[in-house]
mmCIF file of C-alpha atoms in Angstrom:
data_model
loop_
_atom_site.group_PDB
_atom_site.id
_atom_site.type_symbol
_atom_site.label_atom_id
_atom_site.label_comp_id
_atom_site.label_asym_id
_atom_site.label_seq_id
_atom_site.Cartn_x
_atom_site.Cartn_y
_atom_site.Cartn_z
ATOM 1 C CA UNK V 27 89.830 145.035 81.847
ATOM 2 C CA UNK V 28 87.900 142.839 84.309
ATOM 3 C CA UNK V 29 90.918 141.880 86.042
ATOM 4 C CA UNK V 30 91.904 145.413 86.838
ATOM 5 C CA UNK V 31 88.638 145.818 88.569
ATOM 6 C CA UNK V 32 89.058 142.651 90.279
ATOM 7 C CA UNK V 33 92.675 143.986 91.334
ATOM 8 C CA UNK V 34 91.251 147.203 92.567
ATOM 9 C CA UNK V 35 88.614 145.521 94.619
ATOM 10 C CA UNK V 36 91.119 143.234 96.403
ATOM 11 C CA UNK V 37 93.310 146.152 97.096
ATOM 12 C CA UNK V 38 90.473 148.185 98.546
ATOM 13 C CA UNK V 39 89.557 145.150 100.740
ATOM 14 C CA UNK V 40 92.953 144.515 102.031
ATOM 15 C CA UNK V 41 93.323 148.176 102.778
ATOM 16 C CA UNK V 42 89.863 148.038 104.707
ATOM 17 C CA UNK V 43 91.154 145.329 106.679
ATOM 18 C CA UNK V 44 94.389 146.414 107.593
ATOM 19 C CA UNK V 45 92.771 149.914 108.750
ATOM 20 C CA UNK V 46 90.275 147.827 110.838
ATOM 21 C CA UNK V 47 93.297 145.622 112.207
ATOM 22 C CA UNK V 48 95.037 149.119 113.329
ATOM 23 C CA UNK V 49 91.973 150.900 114.482
ATOM 24 C CA UNK V 50 90.016 148.341 116.094
ATOM 25 C CA UNK V 51 92.404 147.707 118.963
ATOM 26 C CA UNK V 52 92.525 151.401 120.020
ATOM 27 C CA UNK V 53 88.716 151.527 119.535
ATOM 28 C CA UNK V 54 88.297 148.854 122.072
ATOM 29 C CA UNK V 55 90.878 150.113 124.537
ATOM 30 C CA UNK V 56 89.002 153.297 125.014
ATOM 31 C CA UNK V 57 85.219 151.741 125.104
ATOM 32 C CA UNK V 58 85.907 151.908 128.667
ATOM 33 C CA UNK V 59 86.609 155.707 128.743
ATOM 34 C CA UNK V 60 83.397 156.038 127.501
ATOM 35 C CA UNK V 61 81.951 154.513 130.410
ATOM 36 C CA UNK V 62 83.587 156.838 132.666
ATOM 37 C CA UNK V 63 86.470 154.341 133.416
ATOM 38 C CA UNK V 64 90.117 155.262 133.289
ATOM 39 C CA UNK V 65 92.131 151.833 132.790
ATOM 40 C CA UNK V 66 95.753 151.482 133.439
ATOM 41 C CA UNK V 67 97.395 148.569 132.249
ATOM 42 C CA UNK V 68 100.386 147.321 134.045
ATOM 43 C CA UNK V 69 102.367 144.886 132.512
ATOM 44 C CA UNK V 70 104.782 142.122 134.049
ATOM 45 C CA UNK V 71 107.842 144.761 133.394
ATOM 46 C CA UNK V 72 106.059 147.203 135.477
ATOM 47 C CA UNK V 73 105.524 149.193 132.197
ATOM 48 C CA UNK V 74 102.094 151.252 132.328
ATOM 49 C CA UNK V 75 99.812 151.843 129.368
ATOM 50 C CA UNK V 76 96.907 154.104 128.920
ATOM 51 C CA UNK V 77 94.598 153.344 125.866
ATOM 52 C CA UNK V 78 97.394 151.735 124.118
ATOM 53 C CA UNK V 79 100.123 154.055 125.057
ATOM 54 C CA UNK V 80 102.862 153.782 127.442
ATOM 55 C CA UNK V 81 103.145 156.289 130.139
ATOM 56 C CA UNK V 82 105.491 156.990 133.038
ATOM 57 C CA UNK V 83 103.985 156.395 136.637
ATOM 58 C CA UNK V 84 104.849 159.882 137.432
ATOM 59 C CA UNK V 85 102.089 161.510 135.441
ATOM 60 C CA UNK V 86 99.345 159.283 136.785
ATOM 61 C CA UNK V 87 98.647 161.906 139.395
ATOM 62 C CA UNK V 88 97.880 164.292 137.002
ATOM 63 C CA UNK V 89 96.000 162.469 134.986
ATOM 64 C CA UNK V 90 93.888 161.512 137.656
ATOM 65 C CA UNK V 91 93.315 164.949 139.061
ATOM 66 C CA UNK V 92 92.440 165.866 135.251
ATOM 67 C CA UNK V 93 90.103 163.117 135.314
ATOM 68 C CA UNK V 94 88.510 164.315 138.766
ATOM 69 C CA UNK V 95 87.724 167.888 137.409
ATOM 70 C CA UNK V 96 86.033 166.517 134.274
ATOM 71 C CA UNK V 97 83.950 164.215 135.871
ATOM 72 C CA UNK V 98 83.619 163.450 139.620
ATOM 73 C CA UNK V 99 81.977 159.899 138.810
ATOM 74 C CA UNK V 100 84.856 158.586 136.866
ATOM 75 C CA UNK V 101 86.245 155.219 138.088
ATOM 76 C CA UNK V 102 90.313 154.461 137.932
ATOM 77 C CA UNK V 103 90.976 150.859 136.921
ATOM 78 C CA UNK V 104 94.529 149.271 137.612
ATOM 79 C CA UNK V 105 94.596 146.218 135.415
ATOM 80 C CA UNK V 106 97.613 143.838 136.432
ATOM 81 C CA UNK V 107 99.149 141.274 134.231
ATOM 82 C CA UNK V 108 100.399 138.291 135.654
ATOM 83 C CA UNK V 109 103.958 138.719 137.145
ATOM 84 C CA UNK V 110 103.654 142.471 138.348
ATOM 85 C CA UNK V 111 105.849 142.731 141.619
ATOM 86 C CA UNK V 112 103.683 143.504 144.495
ATOM 87 C CA UNK V 113 105.736 146.432 145.462
ATOM 88 C CA UNK V 114 105.124 147.864 142.043
ATOM 89 C CA UNK V 115 101.440 147.339 142.893
ATOM 90 C CA UNK V 116 101.767 149.110 146.413
ATOM 91 C CA UNK V 117 103.500 152.202 144.611
ATOM 92 C CA UNK V 118 100.764 152.402 142.264
ATOM 93 C CA UNK V 119 97.984 152.091 144.830
ATOM 94 C CA UNK V 120 99.703 154.843 147.163
ATOM 95 C CA UNK V 121 99.498 157.538 144.297
ATOM 96 C CA UNK V 122 95.899 156.763 143.860
ATOM 97 C CA UNK V 123 95.145 157.312 147.825
ATOM 98 C CA UNK V 124 94.817 160.867 147.340
ATOM 99 C CA UNK V 125 92.021 160.786 144.870
ATOM 100 C CA UNK V 126 88.409 160.955 145.835
ATOM 101 C CA UNK V 127 87.412 158.830 142.662
ATOM 102 C CA UNK V 128 86.473 155.043 142.884
ATOM 103 C CA UNK V 129 89.524 152.944 142.319
ATOM 104 C CA UNK V 130 89.403 149.378 141.029
ATOM 105 C CA UNK V 131 92.113 146.861 141.059
ATOM 106 C CA UNK V 132 91.991 143.782 138.865
ATOM 107 C CA UNK V 133 93.900 140.983 139.698
ATOM 108 C CA UNK V 134 95.332 138.578 137.192
ATOM 109 C CA UNK V 135 93.670 135.256 136.790
ATOM 110 C CA UNK V 136 94.646 132.702 139.127
ATOM 111 C CA UNK V 137 97.065 130.018 137.692
ATOM 112 C CA UNK V 138 95.374 126.838 137.327
ATOM 113 C CA UNK V 139 97.415 123.544 138.305
#
């Protein structure tokens, strides 16, 4: 009978751990939104993610307009991964030219040799 209680405790602790491993990255990704920062992550393959979800660059202007309507103090942050082609960066920045919101461009760390 004691081993059943122990097994149940192990199962519950594993369930809590797995839940935390699933929820924590999403929660951390959304922390910047609570501070008024909409962060777009641009991967080396030019894919864009918003709060751990892939998005198409064509929807960015609509998302930014919506953020402008909700709060004019919102900031837009583009976080670039190493290997993002500068043509892609230029295209994304040109999408952001029309916004009145502050835009930040976070470049990848320089490679050390």
